[in-house]
Amino acid sequence: HAINVGSEVDFVNGDGITYKGDYGYSTSGTFDVEEIIDANANEGVLYQIERHAKDGPFSYSLGVDPGKRYCITFKLAEIFWKADPDEWAERGWVYNGWKRVFDIWVEGEVAFSNVNTFEQAGALYKAHDLKYEYAATDSNLNIEFKNVIKKAKVNAILVEEIPSNTLGPTTNPTRIPSEMPTEMPTPTPTKAHIEVPTTSSPTHTPTKIPTVTPTTSPIRNPDRMSVIHAINVGSEVDFVNGDGITYKGDYGYSTSGTFDVEEIIDANANEGVLYQIERHAKDGPFSYSLGVDPGKRYCITFKLAEIFWKADPDEWAERGWVYNGWKRVFDIWVEGEVAFSNVNTFEQAGALYKAHDLKYEYAATDSNLNIEFKNVIKKAKVNAILVEEIPSNTLGPTTNPTRIPSEMPTEMPTPTPTKAHIEVPTTSSPTHTPTKIPTVTPTTSPIRNPDRMSVIHAINVGS
């Protein structure tokens, strides 16, 4: 995770790490300044905005893998409270002696106590980073910021996985000595932490792009495939299916429209709600852009159900619609190649409001998975998308993958594939009404040092 805390936009630092717009936080406030921040790696913009406590502590909830160890970097700079009356006077503020002191808790334990960023950095608008290592025991990383004096805060968060081949004992990790001036008080740790001095760098103004939501779903079958993206297309809320996979609110899409129905969908694994809403083309094709790892292979599941266009005049009449012979046909492209052509979900599923899934395998050659939905007759659409990584120990040759035969009725036409695809029949299940929760944004940043740590969360706090 790499989180541009407090911001809605993404920011790429000098090391090539993409800090995604803020996600995963509880009720809190934000504050920003325009002053240049003294910081490393062209990261000044990360520190110009903060997320801070309101009436009580606030927290971040982030997905991790149990059994793995992580290094969490808390990026901090004091941009408001300070204890220098002369500098307050220079800014025209009435000095009242306030200073900000707070504690940072990780997984119910104090990671840093009595953090006073102004004193520890030695100046206002100067970055001061804290690092903390921990071993995950479950799939949720909970971080709390608790007030001591005034409002607890954070400017950005970076969570990196520590590869197993670099790990020592999981208890009593080594603390790396701080290089801060000795006269500056340091926070009190309870586990391994590292205080990182920073140097000046220019600021960077990020360009606003669509917020991307990460999937931290449990792995359904760790010996086969792990979930990378699970998208509740067209919806702002999350939905957990019968297999325990969390489909996150929609993200990564280009300009397009949505449509939803209340009818019960004939679908597997308590997934009916996923098919009740769709994203469809407007004046032309639309696409999804999702992060992946080059060199790995993925299975993409396109979850489809026809909930509007169909070719049955009697059913149109039953619903009080004027039948005009329309039907929906479209193509699905993956990485510039046709994955499925002439998709007609109504005919292929055999009914309206019936799920019909298509699966497609591909090998990633770069860090971006581009999926396009192109109109043939009427508006191309999709109801949900699942992207799973295929473990290397299950792979055969990367060319000419095997197509698994469809179990659809033989009289139904099937889409024309150009690579491996699987058509998955579905059966009925009850629908589920999801509860709206804050949208979470995934990080698909490049790994700075593949021999050491990979980025899990990097948050632009407050933005």
Coordinates of C-alpha atoms in Angstrom, one line a residue, residues 165-428:
N165 CA 14.7 -14.4 2.6
T166 CA 15.6 -11.1 4.3
L167 CA 13.9 -11.9 7.6
G168 CA 15.7 -12.7 10.9
P169 CA 13.8 -13.8 14.0
T170 CA 10.2 -12.6 14.2
T171 CA 10.7 -11.5 17.8
N172 CA 12.9 -8.7 19.1
P173 CA 13.7 -7.1 15.7
T174 CA 16.7 -4.8 15.5
R175 CA 16.1 -1.1 15.8
I176 CA 18.2 1.0 13.4
P177 CA 19.7 4.0 15.2
S178 CA 18.2 7.4 14.4
E179 CA 20.4 10.0 12.7
M180 CA 18.4 12.8 14.3
P181 CA 20.2 15.5 16.4
T182 CA 20.6 14.1 19.9
E183 CA 18.8 17.1 21.4
M184 CA 15.5 16.1 19.8
P185 CA 13.3 13.8 21.8
T186 CA 12.4 10.5 20.0
P187 CA 9.2 8.6 20.3
T188 CA 9.1 5.6 22.5
P189 CA 8.8 2.3 20.5
T190 CA 7.5 -1.0 21.7
K191 CA 8.7 -3.0 18.7
A192 CA 11.2 -2.4 15.9
H193 CA 11.2 1.1 14.5
I194 CA 13.4 3.2 12.4
E195 CA 13.5 7.0 12.3
V196 CA 14.4 8.2 8.9
P197 CA 16.0 11.7 8.4
T198 CA 14.9 13.5 5.2
T199 CA 16.5 16.1 3.0
S200 CA 14.9 18.8 0.8
S201 CA 13.4 18.1 -2.6
P202 CA 11.1 20.0 -5.0
T203 CA 7.3 19.6 -4.7
H204 CA 5.2 18.0 -7.4
T205 CA 1.6 18.9 -8.4
P206 CA -0.2 15.6 -9.1
T207 CA -2.8 15.3 -11.9
K208 CA -6.2 14.0 -10.8
I209 CA -7.0 10.6 -12.1
P210 CA -9.9 8.2 -11.3
T211 CA -9.5 6.6 -7.8
V212 CA -8.5 3.0 -7.9
T213 CA -9.7 0.6 -5.2
P214 CA -7.6 -2.3 -4.1
T215 CA -8.9 -5.8 -3.4
T216 CA -7.7 -7.5 -0.2
S217 CA -9.9 -10.5 -0.5
P218 CA -8.9 -13.8 1.0
I219 CA -7.4 -16.4 -1.4
R220 CA -10.0 -18.9 -2.2
N221 CA -7.6 -21.7 -3.2
P222 CA -4.0 -20.8 -2.2
D223 CA -2.7 -23.7 -4.3
R224 CA -4.3 -22.3 -7.5
M225 CA -5.2 -18.6 -7.8
S226 CA -5.1 -15.6 -5.6
V227 CA -7.4 -12.6 -6.0
I228 CA -5.8 -9.5 -7.5
H229 CA -8.8 -7.4 -8.4
A230 CA -12.5 -8.1 -7.7
I231 CA -14.7 -5.2 -8.9
N232 CA -18.3 -4.6 -8.1
V233 CA -18.9 -2.9 -11.4
G234 CA -21.2 0.2 -11.5
S235 CA -21.5 0.3 -7.7
E236 CA -19.8 2.4 -5.0
V237 CA -20.2 -0.2 -2.3
D238 CA -18.4 -3.5 -1.5
F239 CA -20.0 -6.9 -1.7
V240 CA -18.7 -10.2 -0.3
N241 CA -19.8 -13.3 -2.2
G242 CA -20.5 -16.8 -1.0
D243 CA -16.8 -17.7 -1.4
G244 CA -15.7 -14.9 0.8
I245 CA -14.3 -12.8 -2.0
T246 CA -14.8 -9.0 -1.4
Y247 CA -15.8 -7.2 -4.6
K248 CA -14.8 -3.6 -4.2
G249 CA -16.8 -0.6 -5.4
D250 CA -16.1 0.2 -9.0
Y251 CA -12.8 1.7 -10.1
G252 CA -10.3 1.9 -13.0
Y253 CA -12.9 2.6 -15.7
S254 CA -13.1 5.2 -18.5
T255 CA -16.1 7.4 -19.3
S256 CA -19.2 5.2 -19.5
G257 CA -22.7 4.8 -18.0
T258 CA -24.5 2.5 -15.5
F259 CA -27.9 0.8 -15.3
D260 CA -29.4 -1.3 -12.5
V261 CA -32.4 -3.4 -11.8
E262 CA -34.0 -5.0 -8.7
E263 CA -34.9 -8.3 -10.3
I264 CA -33.3 -11.4 -8.7
I265 CA -30.5 -12.8 -10.9
D266 CA -30.0 -16.5 -11.5
A267 CA -26.3 -16.8 -10.4
N268 CA -23.8 -18.8 -8.4
A269 CA -22.2 -18.4 -5.0
N270 CA -24.7 -15.8 -3.6
E271 CA -23.5 -13.4 -6.3
G272 CA -26.8 -12.2 -7.7
V273 CA -26.3 -8.7 -6.5
L274 CA -23.2 -8.3 -8.7
Y275 CA -25.3 -8.8 -11.8
Q276 CA -28.0 -6.3 -10.8
I277 CA -26.0 -3.4 -12.0
E278 CA -23.8 -2.9 -15.1
R279 CA -21.4 -0.5 -16.6
H280 CA -22.1 0.1 -20.3
A281 CA -20.7 2.1 -23.2
K282 CA -21.9 5.6 -24.0
D283 CA -21.0 7.0 -27.4
G284 CA -18.1 4.6 -28.0
P285 CA -16.1 1.8 -26.3
F286 CA -15.1 2.0 -22.6
S287 CA -12.2 0.4 -20.8
Y288 CA -10.7 -0.7 -17.5
S289 CA -7.1 -0.1 -16.5
L290 CA -5.9 -2.3 -13.7
G291 CA -2.5 -2.9 -12.2
V292 CA -0.7 -6.3 -12.5
D293 CA 2.8 -7.7 -12.2
P294 CA 4.8 -8.2 -15.5
G295 CA 5.8 -11.8 -16.1
K296 CA 2.9 -13.3 -14.2
R297 CA -0.2 -15.0 -15.7
Y298 CA -3.7 -14.1 -14.8
C299 CA -7.3 -15.5 -15.2
I300 CA -9.8 -12.8 -15.9
T301 CA -13.5 -13.6 -15.2
F302 CA -16.1 -11.3 -17.0
K303 CA -19.3 -11.6 -15.1
L304 CA -22.3 -10.9 -17.4
A305 CA -26.1 -11.0 -17.3
E306 CA -28.4 -9.4 -19.7
I307 CA -30.6 -7.0 -17.6
F308 CA -31.9 -4.8 -20.4
W309 CA -31.6 -5.7 -24.1
K310 CA -33.1 -8.9 -25.3
A311 CA -34.7 -10.6 -28.3
D312 CA -37.9 -12.0 -26.9
P313 CA -41.0 -9.8 -27.9
D314 CA -43.3 -11.7 -25.6
E315 CA -41.2 -10.9 -22.5
W316 CA -40.9 -7.3 -23.6
A317 CA -44.7 -7.2 -23.9
E318 CA -45.1 -8.7 -20.4
R319 CA -43.0 -5.9 -19.0
G320 CA -45.0 -3.3 -20.9
W321 CA -42.1 -2.4 -23.2
V322 CA -42.5 -1.8 -26.9
Y323 CA -40.5 -4.5 -28.7
N324 CA -38.2 -3.1 -31.4
G325 CA -36.0 -6.1 -32.2
W326 CA -32.9 -4.7 -30.5
K327 CA -30.3 -7.0 -29.0
R328 CA -26.9 -6.4 -27.5
V329 CA -23.7 -7.8 -29.2
F330 CA -20.2 -6.6 -28.3
D331 CA -16.5 -7.6 -28.3
I332 CA -14.1 -7.8 -25.3
W333 CA -10.5 -6.9 -25.9
V334 CA -7.6 -7.7 -23.6
E335 CA -4.3 -5.9 -24.1
G336 CA -5.1 -4.9 -27.7
E337 CA -6.3 -8.4 -28.8
V338 CA -9.8 -9.7 -29.2
A339 CA -10.6 -12.0 -26.2
F340 CA -14.3 -12.6 -27.1
S341 CA -16.1 -11.5 -30.2
N342 CA -19.9 -11.2 -30.8
V343 CA -20.8 -11.7 -27.2
N344 CA -24.6 -11.9 -26.8
T345 CA -25.2 -12.6 -23.2
F346 CA -29.0 -13.0 -23.5
E347 CA -28.7 -15.7 -26.1
Q348 CA -25.7 -17.4 -24.5
A349 CA -27.2 -17.5 -21.0
G350 CA -30.6 -18.5 -22.4
A351 CA -32.7 -16.0 -20.5
L352 CA -32.9 -12.5 -19.2
Y353 CA -31.6 -12.0 -15.6
K354 CA -29.4 -15.1 -15.8
A355 CA -25.6 -15.0 -15.2
H356 CA -23.2 -16.1 -17.8
D357 CA -19.4 -15.8 -17.0
L358 CA -16.5 -15.8 -19.4
K359 CA -12.9 -16.6 -18.4
Y360 CA -9.8 -15.6 -20.2
E361 CA -6.1 -16.2 -19.4
Y362 CA -3.2 -14.0 -20.4
A363 CA 0.5 -13.4 -19.5
A364 CA 1.3 -9.8 -18.4
T365 CA 4.1 -8.1 -20.3
D366 CA 3.8 -4.8 -18.4
S367 CA 2.2 -3.4 -15.2
N368 CA -1.1 -2.3 -16.7
L369 CA -3.9 -4.6 -17.7
N370 CA -6.1 -2.9 -20.3
I371 CA -9.6 -4.3 -21.0
E372 CA -11.9 -2.7 -23.6
F373 CA -15.5 -3.3 -24.3
K374 CA -16.5 -2.4 -27.9
N375 CA -20.0 -2.1 -29.3
V376 CA -21.2 -4.3 -32.2
I377 CA -24.9 -3.9 -31.8
K378 CA -26.0 -1.5 -29.0
K379 CA -24.0 -0.8 -25.9
A380 CA -21.2 -3.1 -24.7
K381 CA -21.4 -3.9 -21.0
V382 CA -20.0 -5.8 -18.0
N383 CA -21.5 -6.6 -14.6
A384 CA -18.4 -7.6 -12.5
I385 CA -14.7 -8.3 -13.1
L386 CA -12.5 -10.8 -11.2
V387 CA -8.7 -10.9 -11.9
E388 CA -6.8 -13.8 -10.3
E389 CA -3.1 -14.6 -10.4
I390 CA -2.3 -18.1 -11.6
P391 CA 0.6 -19.5 -9.5
S392 CA 3.7 -20.4 -11.5
N393 CA 3.6 -24.0 -10.3
T394 CA 0.3 -24.5 -12.0
L395 CA 1.4 -23.1 -15.4
G396 CA 1.9 -25.0 -18.6
P397 CA 3.3 -23.3 -21.7
T398 CA 2.6 -19.6 -22.0
T399 CA 1.4 -20.0 -25.6
N400 CA -1.6 -21.9 -27.0
P401 CA -3.4 -22.3 -23.6
T402 CA -6.2 -24.9 -23.5
R403 CA -9.8 -23.9 -23.8
I404 CA -12.1 -25.6 -21.4
P405 CA -15.3 -26.6 -23.2
S406 CA -18.5 -24.7 -22.4
E407 CA -21.3 -26.5 -20.7
M408 CA -23.9 -24.2 -22.3
P409 CA -26.7 -25.7 -24.3
T410 CA -25.4 -26.5 -27.8
E411 CA -28.1 -24.4 -29.5
M412 CA -26.7 -21.2 -27.9
P413 CA -24.1 -19.4 -30.0
T414 CA -20.8 -18.9 -28.2
P415 CA -18.4 -16.0 -28.5
T416 CA -15.3 -16.4 -30.7
P417 CA -12.1 -16.5 -28.6
T418 CA -8.5 -15.8 -29.7
K419 CA -6.9 -17.2 -26.6
A420 CA -7.8 -19.5 -23.8
H421 CA -11.3 -18.9 -22.4
I422 CA -13.8 -20.7 -20.2
E423 CA -17.5 -20.2 -20.2
V424 CA -18.9 -20.9 -16.8
P425 CA -22.6 -21.9 -16.3
T426 CA -24.3 -20.5 -13.2
T427 CA -27.1 -21.6 -10.9
S428 CA -29.6 -19.6 -8.9

